[in-house]
Amino acid sequence: MTDVVLIDWGGGNIGSVRYALDRLGARSVLSSDADTIANAPRVILPGVGAAAPAMQRLHELDLVDTIRALEVPLLGICLGMQLLYESSEEGEVEGLGVLKGRIERIAPRPGLRVPHMGWNRLRRERSSALLDGIEDGEWAYFVHGFVAPLSEDTLASSDYGSGFTAVAGRGQRFGAQFHPERSAATGQRLLANFLAMEAA
Amino acid sequence: MLSRRIVPCLDVRDGRVVKGVKFRDHVDMGDIVELALRYRDEGADELVFYDITASPEGRSVDRQWVERVARVIDIPFCVAGGIRSVDDARAVLHAGADKVSINTPALDRPELIGEIAEVFGVQCVVVGIDSLRDEDGQWRVRQYTGDPSRTRALAKRTLDWVVEAQERGAGEIVLNCMGSDGVRQGYDIEQLQAVRERCAVPLVASGGAGTAEHFVHAFAGADVDAALAASVFHSGAVRIPELKRHLRAQGIEVRDVA
């Protein structure tokens, strides 16, 4: 029995996400096979890197339609979350489009260093099972140069120059801009909540 | 609001944590995973593992301990030492490190910064700079600092290298001020301020921490994003929970300690 399938497209943080799942006792499988992903009980799309080569890789692996068609809980992490949106300013690329909106660049300005790198606070915006037990103001570890603006899919926000989406969700599709695998107890809680989700 | 980061640095030699004074006379400090877990529990925001033997000996980081750390640690960590190519970086990142820090190899071949950034993104490329003030008053870069018998002074000015490294794709700069390193008299605020003015990416102060007040000076005086230290944490002279309480009392935002 598998608890979750991690989409293996070559993204940088796949090892550390898998170790985090191991620490939770979850049975995870790494795969780039469409059938395995389509039949998974839950799917995580990890990712560190740039949007355009990542989407190109998902196209080469013929996984774009597979991911779009998933009806089980799906969690994108960091770049993986950004790929769930309709498009990205990073490389002017079309995304998977399962969340509404466009990923934008964080504009550097005096005192605002880019990339946004470090621990920042989460603000709860909407209630979701993904955020059970995570309090307003808890800290999460972010590393990114692009952001999803606030929208009706924003479950939790954070602030860096202006507010942005830290956790997104629409139906069974979720995204975390921060790295749950590197966000100590807060990240562990989010992953545990995700693993507790069942297909609707 | 983004918090300021406290970063213990663990110098690694042959799979053990060691510490020397002014880059010399290394003593054994303990097992890597044990120390990493201790710092995680105490509230470290990030860890740096620096393989001090890798560059001088011309070999790559042994990746086995990287994976050992990645399996148990749930805060970010960076690996430095002997990363000379995209393949070296890939091996370390795929073993579970979040960032790689390059120093001597980036001086040998500055294109390496951009090559790693191109493949893995700027966020995982840290450029470490060992810097010392020369008699003419200029700060200049040192190379091969892991081995005092091979350390070389370069003609490259530190401030110029900071600018070039960013242009080439550095996502973070660690400035190690060698004049203050290991002697616990405080960070080199003057040099950090000069670098800060030219640094639009996160800047990490390194070298000289002796007391909690030194961290206050680095954050408040030089506006650095993170402060790195080794011996004061290893020896227990500064404990991270108390350090964070002190910083917060001074109005400096830090992540809560469990």
Short mmCIF file of N, CA and C in Angstrom, two decimals, chain A residues 25-194:
data_model
loop_
_atom_site.label_atom_id
_atom_site.label_comp_id
_atom_site.label_asym_id
_atom_site.label_seq_id
_atom_site.Cartn_x
_atom_site.Cartn_y
_atom_site.Cartn_z
N GLY A 25 6.23 8.35 8.92
CA GLY A 25 5.83 6.96 8.77
C GLY A 25 4.99 6.69 7.52
N ALA A 26 4.99 7.62 6.58
CA ALA A 26 4.19 7.44 5.36
C ALA A 26 4.94 6.59 4.35
N ARG A 27 4.18 5.80 3.58
CA ARG A 27 4.79 4.99 2.53
C ARG A 27 4.71 5.79 1.23
N SER A 28 5.83 6.24 0.74
CA SER A 28 5.84 7.08 -0.45
C SER A 28 6.55 6.38 -1.60
N VAL A 29 6.14 6.75 -2.80
CA VAL A 29 6.75 6.20 -4.01
C VAL A 29 7.14 7.37 -4.90
N LEU A 30 8.34 7.30 -5.45
CA LEU A 30 8.78 8.30 -6.44
C LEU A 30 8.41 7.78 -7.81
N SER A 31 7.77 8.62 -8.61
CA SER A 31 7.41 8.11 -9.93
C SER A 31 7.27 9.22 -10.96
N SER A 32 7.59 8.87 -12.21
CA SER A 32 7.29 9.77 -13.32
C SER A 32 6.39 9.04 -14.31
N ASP A 33 5.77 7.97 -13.84
CA ASP A 33 4.91 7.14 -14.68
C ASP A 33 3.44 7.58 -14.55
N ALA A 34 2.82 7.89 -15.69
CA ALA A 34 1.47 8.46 -15.68
C ALA A 34 0.46 7.54 -14.99
N ASP A 35 0.54 6.25 -15.24
CA ASP A 35 -0.42 5.31 -14.62
C ASP A 35 -0.29 5.29 -13.10
N THR A 36 0.96 5.23 -12.65
CA THR A 36 1.21 5.20 -11.21
C THR A 36 0.65 6.46 -10.55
N ILE A 37 0.86 7.59 -11.21
CA ILE A 37 0.39 8.87 -10.65
C ILE A 37 -1.13 8.94 -10.70
N ALA A 38 -1.71 8.49 -11.81
CA ALA A 38 -3.17 8.56 -11.97
C ALA A 38 -3.89 7.68 -10.95
N ASN A 39 -3.21 6.61 -10.50
CA ASN A 39 -3.86 5.68 -9.57
C ASN A 39 -3.44 5.88 -8.12
N ALA A 40 -2.73 6.97 -7.86
CA ALA A 40 -2.24 7.22 -6.50
C ALA A 40 -3.38 7.68 -5.60
N PRO A 41 -3.29 7.37 -4.29
CA PRO A 41 -4.31 7.88 -3.36
C PRO A 41 -4.11 9.36 -3.05
N ARG A 42 -2.88 9.82 -3.14
CA ARG A 42 -2.52 11.24 -2.96
C ARG A 42 -1.27 11.50 -3.78
N VAL A 43 -1.12 12.76 -4.23
CA VAL A 43 0.03 13.08 -5.08
C VAL A 43 0.69 14.37 -4.58
N ILE A 44 2.02 14.33 -4.51
CA ILE A 44 2.77 15.54 -4.19
C ILE A 44 3.63 15.91 -5.40
N LEU A 45 3.57 17.20 -5.78
CA LEU A 45 4.42 17.73 -6.84
C LEU A 45 5.47 18.62 -6.17
N PRO A 46 6.67 18.05 -5.91
CA PRO A 46 7.70 18.87 -5.28
C PRO A 46 8.38 19.72 -6.33
N GLY A 47 9.25 20.60 -5.91
CA GLY A 47 9.94 21.35 -6.95
C GLY A 47 10.80 22.46 -6.43
N VAL A 48 12.04 22.45 -6.89
CA VAL A 48 12.93 23.58 -6.71
C VAL A 48 13.55 23.78 -8.08
N GLY A 49 13.60 25.01 -8.54
CA GLY A 49 14.15 25.26 -9.87
C GLY A 49 13.37 26.38 -10.53
N ALA A 50 13.32 26.36 -11.84
CA ALA A 50 12.65 27.42 -12.58
C ALA A 50 11.41 26.86 -13.28
N ALA A 51 10.39 27.73 -13.47
CA ALA A 51 9.09 27.28 -13.96
C ALA A 51 9.16 26.72 -15.39
N ALA A 52 9.84 27.42 -16.30
CA ALA A 52 9.80 27.02 -17.70
C ALA A 52 10.41 25.63 -17.93
N PRO A 53 11.65 25.38 -17.44
CA PRO A 53 12.19 24.02 -17.63
C PRO A 53 11.38 22.96 -16.90
N ALA A 54 10.76 23.32 -15.79
CA ALA A 54 9.94 22.34 -15.06
C ALA A 54 8.72 21.95 -15.88
N MET A 55 8.03 22.94 -16.46
CA MET A 55 6.86 22.62 -17.29
C MET A 55 7.27 21.83 -18.53
N GLN A 56 8.42 22.22 -19.11
CA GLN A 56 8.91 21.49 -20.28
C GLN A 56 9.13 20.02 -19.93
N ARG A 57 9.69 19.79 -18.74
CA ARG A 57 9.95 18.42 -18.30
C ARG A 57 8.65 17.65 -18.10
N LEU A 58 7.64 18.32 -17.51
CA LEU A 58 6.35 17.65 -17.31
C LEU A 58 5.70 17.31 -18.66
N HIS A 59 5.87 18.19 -19.65
CA HIS A 59 5.37 17.89 -20.99
C HIS A 59 6.11 16.70 -21.59
N GLU A 60 7.46 16.71 -21.47
CA GLU A 60 8.25 15.61 -22.03
C GLU A 60 7.86 14.27 -21.42
N LEU A 61 7.54 14.31 -20.12
CA LEU A 61 7.16 13.07 -19.43
C LEU A 61 5.69 12.73 -19.68
N ASP A 62 5.00 13.62 -20.42
CA ASP A 62 3.59 13.42 -20.76
C ASP A 62 2.71 13.34 -19.51
N LEU A 63 3.02 14.22 -18.54
CA LEU A 63 2.31 14.17 -17.26
C LEU A 63 1.32 15.32 -17.08
N VAL A 64 1.29 16.28 -18.00
CA VAL A 64 0.48 17.48 -17.80
C VAL A 64 -1.01 17.13 -17.69
N ASP A 65 -1.51 16.34 -18.64
CA ASP A 65 -2.93 15.98 -18.60
C ASP A 65 -3.24 15.08 -17.40
N THR A 66 -2.27 14.22 -17.06
CA THR A 66 -2.45 13.32 -15.91
C THR A 66 -2.66 14.13 -14.64
N ILE A 67 -1.83 15.14 -14.45
CA ILE A 67 -1.94 15.95 -13.23
C ILE A 67 -3.24 16.76 -13.25
N ARG A 68 -3.57 17.34 -14.40
CA ARG A 68 -4.81 18.13 -14.50
C ARG A 68 -6.04 17.28 -14.19
N ALA A 69 -5.97 15.99 -14.52
CA ALA A 69 -7.15 15.13 -14.36
C ALA A 69 -7.25 14.51 -12.97
N LEU A 70 -6.26 14.71 -12.12
CA LEU A 70 -6.27 14.07 -10.79
C LEU A 70 -7.49 14.50 -9.99
N GLU A 71 -8.13 13.54 -9.35
CA GLU A 71 -9.27 13.86 -8.48
C GLU A 71 -8.96 13.53 -7.04
N VAL A 72 -7.73 13.10 -6.78
CA VAL A 72 -7.32 12.79 -5.41
C VAL A 72 -6.59 14.01 -4.85
N PRO A 73 -6.35 14.05 -3.53
CA PRO A 73 -5.63 15.20 -2.96
C PRO A 73 -4.26 15.39 -3.63
N LEU A 74 -4.00 16.63 -4.04
CA LEU A 74 -2.76 16.99 -4.72
C LEU A 74 -2.11 18.16 -3.97
N LEU A 75 -0.81 18.04 -3.69
CA LEU A 75 -0.10 19.11 -2.99
C LEU A 75 1.15 19.50 -3.77
N GLY A 76 1.19 20.75 -4.21
CA GLY A 76 2.41 21.28 -4.85
C GLY A 76 3.23 22.01 -3.80
N ILE A 77 4.53 21.79 -3.83
CA ILE A 77 5.41 22.43 -2.85
C ILE A 77 6.38 23.38 -3.56
N CYS A 78 6.42 24.62 -3.07
CA CYS A 78 7.31 25.66 -3.59
C CYS A 78 7.08 25.86 -5.09
N LEU A 79 8.07 25.57 -5.95
CA LEU A 79 7.83 25.70 -7.39
C LEU A 79 6.66 24.79 -7.80
N GLY A 80 6.55 23.64 -7.15
CA GLY A 80 5.43 22.73 -7.44
C GLY A 80 4.08 23.39 -7.25
N MET A 81 3.96 24.26 -6.25
CA MET A 81 2.73 25.03 -6.06
C MET A 81 2.55 26.02 -7.19
N GLN A 82 3.63 26.71 -7.55
CA GLN A 82 3.52 27.75 -8.59
C GLN A 82 3.10 27.15 -9.93
N LEU A 83 3.52 25.91 -10.17
CA LEU A 83 3.15 25.24 -11.43
C LEU A 83 1.66 24.94 -11.50
N LEU A 84 0.98 24.90 -10.34
CA LEU A 84 -0.45 24.60 -10.34
C LEU A 84 -1.29 25.76 -10.88
N TYR A 85 -0.69 26.96 -10.95
CA TYR A 85 -1.42 28.14 -11.42
C TYR A 85 -1.49 28.17 -12.95
N GLU A 86 -2.25 29.15 -13.46
CA GLU A 86 -2.49 29.20 -14.91
C GLU A 86 -1.24 29.60 -15.69
N SER A 87 -0.45 30.51 -15.11
CA SER A 87 0.74 30.95 -15.84
C SER A 87 1.75 31.54 -14.86
N SER A 88 2.97 31.74 -15.36
CA SER A 88 4.01 32.33 -14.52
C SER A 88 4.80 33.35 -15.32
N GLU A 89 5.10 34.45 -14.63
CA GLU A 89 5.96 35.48 -15.22
C GLU A 89 7.37 34.93 -15.40
N GLU A 90 7.72 33.89 -14.63
CA GLU A 90 9.05 33.30 -14.72
C GLU A 90 9.15 32.48 -16.00
N GLY A 91 9.80 33.03 -17.01
CA GLY A 91 9.91 32.34 -18.30
C GLY A 91 8.65 32.43 -19.13
N GLU A 92 7.69 33.27 -18.71
CA GLU A 92 6.43 33.46 -19.46
C GLU A 92 5.85 32.12 -19.89
N VAL A 93 5.56 31.28 -18.92
CA VAL A 93 5.16 29.92 -19.26
C VAL A 93 3.74 29.64 -18.78
N GLU A 94 3.05 28.77 -19.55
CA GLU A 94 1.71 28.34 -19.14
C GLU A 94 1.85 27.22 -18.12
N GLY A 95 1.10 27.31 -17.02
CA GLY A 95 1.17 26.30 -15.97
C GLY A 95 0.11 25.24 -16.12
N LEU A 96 -0.10 24.48 -15.04
CA LEU A 96 -1.08 23.39 -15.07
C LEU A 96 -2.50 23.91 -14.99
N GLY A 97 -2.69 25.09 -14.42
CA GLY A 97 -3.99 25.74 -14.45
C GLY A 97 -5.05 25.13 -13.55
N VAL A 98 -4.67 24.39 -12.52
CA VAL A 98 -5.69 23.85 -11.62
C VAL A 98 -6.00 24.85 -10.49
N LEU A 99 -5.17 25.89 -10.35
CA LEU A 99 -5.50 27.01 -9.48
C LEU A 99 -5.53 28.27 -10.35
N LYS A 100 -6.38 29.23 -9.97
CA LYS A 100 -6.57 30.43 -10.79
C LYS A 100 -5.50 31.48 -10.48
N GLY A 101 -4.99 32.08 -11.53
CA GLY A 101 -4.12 33.22 -11.32
C GLY A 101 -2.75 33.05 -11.96
N ARG A 102 -1.94 34.08 -11.78
CA ARG A 102 -0.63 34.14 -12.43
C ARG A 102 0.46 34.39 -11.38
N ILE A 103 1.56 33.67 -11.51
CA ILE A 103 2.71 33.83 -10.61
C ILE A 103 3.51 35.06 -11.04
N GLU A 104 3.85 35.89 -10.05
CA GLU A 104 4.55 37.14 -10.36
C GLU A 104 5.91 37.21 -9.69
N ARG A 105 6.79 38.00 -10.27
CA ARG A 105 8.13 38.21 -9.72
C ARG A 105 8.04 39.09 -8.46
N ILE A 106 8.85 38.79 -7.45
CA ILE A 106 9.01 39.72 -6.32
C ILE A 106 9.96 40.82 -6.79
N ALA A 107 9.48 42.04 -6.84
CA ALA A 107 10.32 43.14 -7.33
C ALA A 107 11.26 43.58 -6.21
N PRO A 108 12.60 43.50 -6.46
CA PRO A 108 13.53 43.95 -5.42
C PRO A 108 13.42 45.45 -5.21
N ARG A 109 13.56 45.89 -4.00
CA ARG A 109 13.66 47.32 -3.71
C ARG A 109 14.49 47.47 -2.45
N PRO A 110 14.95 48.69 -2.15
CA PRO A 110 15.84 48.84 -1.00
C PRO A 110 15.27 48.19 0.26
N GLY A 111 16.07 47.38 0.90
CA GLY A 111 15.62 46.72 2.12
C GLY A 111 14.85 45.44 1.88
N LEU A 112 14.42 45.20 0.63
CA LEU A 112 13.67 43.98 0.33
C LEU A 112 14.55 43.08 -0.56
N ARG A 113 15.19 42.14 0.09
CA ARG A 113 16.11 41.28 -0.63
C ARG A 113 15.36 40.18 -1.38
N VAL A 114 15.85 39.89 -2.58
CA VAL A 114 15.28 38.79 -3.37
C VAL A 114 16.43 37.85 -3.72
N PRO A 115 16.28 36.54 -3.51
CA PRO A 115 15.04 35.85 -3.12
C PRO A 115 14.62 36.10 -1.67
N HIS A 116 13.31 35.91 -1.45
CA HIS A 116 12.76 35.88 -0.09
C HIS A 116 13.25 34.57 0.53
N MET A 117 14.15 34.67 1.49
CA MET A 117 14.81 33.48 2.01
C MET A 117 14.83 33.55 3.53
N GLY A 118 14.15 32.61 4.16
CA GLY A 118 14.18 32.56 5.62
C GLY A 118 12.81 32.22 6.21
N TRP A 119 12.72 32.43 7.52
CA TRP A 119 11.50 32.07 8.26
C TRP A 119 10.57 33.26 8.35
N ASN A 120 9.33 33.05 7.94
CA ASN A 120 8.34 34.12 8.00
C ASN A 120 7.05 33.56 8.60
N ARG A 121 6.19 34.47 9.05
CA ARG A 121 4.97 34.04 9.74
C ARG A 121 3.84 33.73 8.77
N LEU A 122 3.02 32.74 9.14
CA LEU A 122 1.81 32.41 8.39
C LEU A 122 0.62 33.15 9.01
N ARG A 123 -0.26 33.67 8.15
CA ARG A 123 -1.51 34.24 8.62
C ARG A 123 -2.66 33.40 8.06
N ARG A 124 -3.49 32.89 8.92
CA ARG A 124 -4.63 32.08 8.48
C ARG A 124 -5.64 32.96 7.78
N GLU A 125 -6.05 32.59 6.58
CA GLU A 125 -7.03 33.38 5.82
C GLU A 125 -8.37 32.65 5.69
N ARG A 126 -8.31 31.34 5.43
CA ARG A 126 -9.53 30.56 5.27
C ARG A 126 -9.34 29.23 5.98
N SER A 127 -10.43 28.67 6.44
CA SER A 127 -10.30 27.41 7.15
C SER A 127 -10.14 26.26 6.17
N SER A 128 -9.26 25.32 6.51
CA SER A 128 -9.02 24.18 5.65
C SER A 128 -8.45 23.05 6.50
N ALA A 129 -8.82 21.81 6.14
CA ALA A 129 -8.27 20.66 6.87
C ALA A 129 -6.74 20.62 6.76
N LEU A 130 -6.21 21.21 5.69
CA LEU A 130 -4.75 21.21 5.51
C LEU A 130 -4.05 22.01 6.61
N LEU A 131 -4.78 22.94 7.22
CA LEU A 131 -4.17 23.82 8.22
C LEU A 131 -4.60 23.47 9.65
N ASP A 132 -5.25 22.33 9.82
CA ASP A 132 -5.68 21.93 11.16
C ASP A 132 -4.50 21.94 12.13
N GLY A 133 -4.67 22.60 13.26
CA GLY A 133 -3.63 22.59 14.29
C GLY A 133 -2.50 23.57 14.03
N ILE A 134 -2.56 24.29 12.91
CA ILE A 134 -1.53 25.31 12.64
C ILE A 134 -2.13 26.67 13.02
N GLU A 135 -1.46 27.32 13.97
CA GLU A 135 -2.01 28.56 14.53
C GLU A 135 -1.57 29.76 13.70
N ASP A 136 -2.37 30.81 13.77
CA ASP A 136 -2.01 32.09 13.20
C ASP A 136 -0.66 32.53 13.78
N GLY A 137 0.27 32.93 12.92
CA GLY A 137 1.55 33.45 13.42
C GLY A 137 2.66 32.41 13.50
N GLU A 138 2.36 31.15 13.18
CA GLU A 138 3.44 30.14 13.19
C GLU A 138 4.44 30.45 12.07
N TRP A 139 5.68 29.95 12.27
CA TRP A 139 6.77 30.25 11.35
C TRP A 139 6.95 29.14 10.31
N ALA A 140 7.27 29.57 9.09
CA ALA A 140 7.54 28.60 8.02
C ALA A 140 8.76 29.08 7.23
N TYR A 141 9.47 28.12 6.61
CA TYR A 141 10.70 28.45 5.89
C TYR A 141 10.43 28.61 4.39
N PHE A 142 10.74 29.81 3.91
CA PHE A 142 10.51 30.15 2.50
C PHE A 142 11.83 30.36 1.76
N VAL A 143 11.87 29.97 0.50
CA VAL A 143 12.97 30.34 -0.40
C VAL A 143 12.38 30.48 -1.80
N HIS A 144 12.17 31.70 -2.24
CA HIS A 144 11.57 31.87 -3.57
C HIS A 144 11.73 33.30 -4.07
N GLY A 145 11.72 33.44 -5.38
CA GLY A 145 11.83 34.76 -5.99
C GLY A 145 10.55 35.18 -6.70
N PHE A 146 9.58 34.26 -6.78
CA PHE A 146 8.30 34.54 -7.43
C PHE A 146 7.18 34.19 -6.44
N VAL A 147 6.02 34.84 -6.60
CA VAL A 147 4.92 34.60 -5.66
C VAL A 147 3.58 34.47 -6.35
N ALA A 148 2.67 33.80 -5.68
CA ALA A 148 1.26 33.81 -6.07
C ALA A 148 0.60 34.96 -5.30
N PRO A 149 -0.04 35.89 -6.02
CA PRO A 149 -0.74 36.97 -5.32
C PRO A 149 -1.88 36.40 -4.46
N LEU A 150 -2.37 37.23 -3.56
CA LEU A 150 -3.53 36.81 -2.76
C LEU A 150 -4.72 36.61 -3.67
N SER A 151 -5.54 35.59 -3.38
CA SER A 151 -6.73 35.34 -4.19
C SER A 151 -7.75 34.60 -3.34
N GLU A 152 -8.85 34.25 -3.94
CA GLU A 152 -9.88 33.51 -3.19
C GLU A 152 -9.41 32.08 -2.87
N ASP A 153 -8.31 31.64 -3.49
CA ASP A 153 -7.74 30.33 -3.18
C ASP A 153 -6.71 30.39 -2.05
N THR A 154 -6.46 31.58 -1.52
CA THR A 154 -5.45 31.73 -0.46
C THR A 154 -5.99 31.18 0.87
N LEU A 155 -5.34 30.14 1.38
CA LEU A 155 -5.74 29.59 2.68
C LEU A 155 -4.94 30.23 3.81
N ALA A 156 -3.66 30.50 3.53
CA ALA A 156 -2.82 31.23 4.48
C ALA A 156 -1.93 32.17 3.68
N SER A 157 -1.66 33.31 4.26
CA SER A 157 -0.82 34.28 3.58
C SER A 157 0.43 34.51 4.40
N SER A 158 1.38 35.21 3.79
CA SER A 158 2.53 35.69 4.52
C SER A 158 2.84 37.07 3.94
N ASP A 159 3.79 37.76 4.53
CA ASP A 159 4.05 39.12 4.11
C ASP A 159 5.52 39.33 3.80
N TYR A 160 5.80 39.79 2.59
CA TYR A 160 7.18 40.17 2.25
C TYR A 160 7.10 41.32 1.27
N GLY A 161 7.17 42.53 1.79
CA GLY A 161 6.93 43.70 0.95
C GLY A 161 5.44 43.92 0.80
N SER A 162 4.73 42.88 0.40
CA SER A 162 3.27 42.89 0.42
C SER A 162 2.81 41.47 0.70
N GLY A 163 1.50 41.32 0.91
CA GLY A 163 0.95 40.00 1.22
C GLY A 163 1.02 39.09 0.00
N PHE A 164 1.25 37.81 0.24
CA PHE A 164 1.24 36.83 -0.86
C PHE A 164 0.69 35.51 -0.35
N THR A 165 0.41 34.60 -1.26
CA THR A 165 -0.18 33.32 -0.89
C THR A 165 0.90 32.37 -0.39
N ALA A 166 0.76 31.95 0.86
CA ALA A 166 1.70 31.00 1.45
C ALA A 166 1.16 29.57 1.34
N VAL A 167 -0.15 29.43 1.47
CA VAL A 167 -0.80 28.13 1.28
C VAL A 167 -2.06 28.38 0.45
N ALA A 168 -2.21 27.60 -0.62
CA ALA A 168 -3.35 27.75 -1.51
C ALA A 168 -4.18 26.48 -1.50
N GLY A 169 -5.46 26.60 -1.81
CA GLY A 169 -6.30 25.41 -1.92
C GLY A 169 -7.57 25.70 -2.68
N ARG A 170 -7.94 24.75 -3.51
CA ARG A 170 -9.23 24.79 -4.22
C ARG A 170 -9.66 23.34 -4.35
N GLY A 171 -10.74 22.99 -3.68
CA GLY A 171 -11.16 21.59 -3.69
C GLY A 171 -10.08 20.71 -3.11
N GLN A 172 -9.63 19.76 -3.92
CA GLN A 172 -8.62 18.80 -3.48
C GLN A 172 -7.20 19.21 -3.90
N ARG A 173 -7.10 20.37 -4.55
CA ARG A 173 -5.78 20.83 -5.03
C ARG A 173 -5.21 21.87 -4.08
N PHE A 174 -3.98 21.58 -3.59
CA PHE A 174 -3.35 22.45 -2.60
C PHE A 174 -1.93 22.82 -3.02
N GLY A 175 -1.46 23.90 -2.45
CA GLY A 175 -0.07 24.28 -2.66
C GLY A 175 0.50 24.94 -1.43
N ALA A 176 1.79 24.69 -1.17
CA ALA A 176 2.51 25.38 -0.10
C ALA A 176 3.69 26.09 -0.73
N GLN A 177 3.73 27.42 -0.60
CA GLN A 177 4.88 28.15 -1.13
C GLN A 177 6.12 27.89 -0.27
N PHE A 178 5.91 27.69 1.01
CA PHE A 178 7.07 27.42 1.88
C PHE A 178 7.43 25.94 1.78
N HIS A 179 8.51 25.57 2.44
CA HIS A 179 8.98 24.19 2.40
C HIS A 179 8.55 23.45 3.67
N PRO A 180 7.45 22.69 3.62
CA PRO A 180 7.02 21.97 4.83
C PRO A 180 8.09 21.00 5.32
N GLU A 181 8.87 20.46 4.37
CA GLU A 181 9.91 19.49 4.75
C GLU A 181 11.05 20.15 5.50
N ARG A 182 11.09 21.48 5.50
CA ARG A 182 12.15 22.22 6.18
C ARG A 182 11.57 23.26 7.15
N SER A 183 10.32 23.09 7.53
CA SER A 183 9.66 24.06 8.41
C SER A 183 9.32 23.47 9.77
N ALA A 184 10.19 22.60 10.26
CA ALA A 184 10.09 22.04 11.61
C ALA A 184 8.66 21.55 11.90
N ALA A 185 8.15 21.80 13.09
CA ALA A 185 6.87 21.21 13.51
C ALA A 185 5.70 21.69 12.67
N THR A 186 5.74 22.96 12.23
CA THR A 186 4.64 23.51 11.43
C THR A 186 4.52 22.76 10.09
N GLY A 187 5.66 22.53 9.47
CA GLY A 187 5.66 21.82 8.19
C GLY A 187 5.23 20.38 8.34
N GLN A 188 5.68 19.77 9.43
CA GLN A 188 5.32 18.38 9.69
C GLN A 188 3.80 18.25 9.86
N ARG A 189 3.22 19.25 10.53
CA ARG A 189 1.77 19.23 10.75
C ARG A 189 1.02 19.33 9.42
N LEU A 190 1.50 20.21 8.53
CA LEU A 190 0.83 20.37 7.24
C LEU A 190 0.91 19.08 6.43
N LEU A 191 2.07 18.44 6.43
CA LEU A 191 2.20 17.18 5.68
C LEU A 191 1.33 16.09 6.29
N ALA A 192 1.28 16.04 7.62
CA ALA A 192 0.43 15.04 8.28
C ALA A 192 -1.04 15.27 7.93
N ASN A 193 -1.46 16.54 7.91
CA ASN A 193 -2.85 16.86 7.54
C ASN A 193 -3.13 16.41 6.10
N PHE A 194 -2.16 16.63 5.22
CA PHE A 194 -2.35 16.23 3.82
C PHE A 194 -2.49 14.71 3.71
#
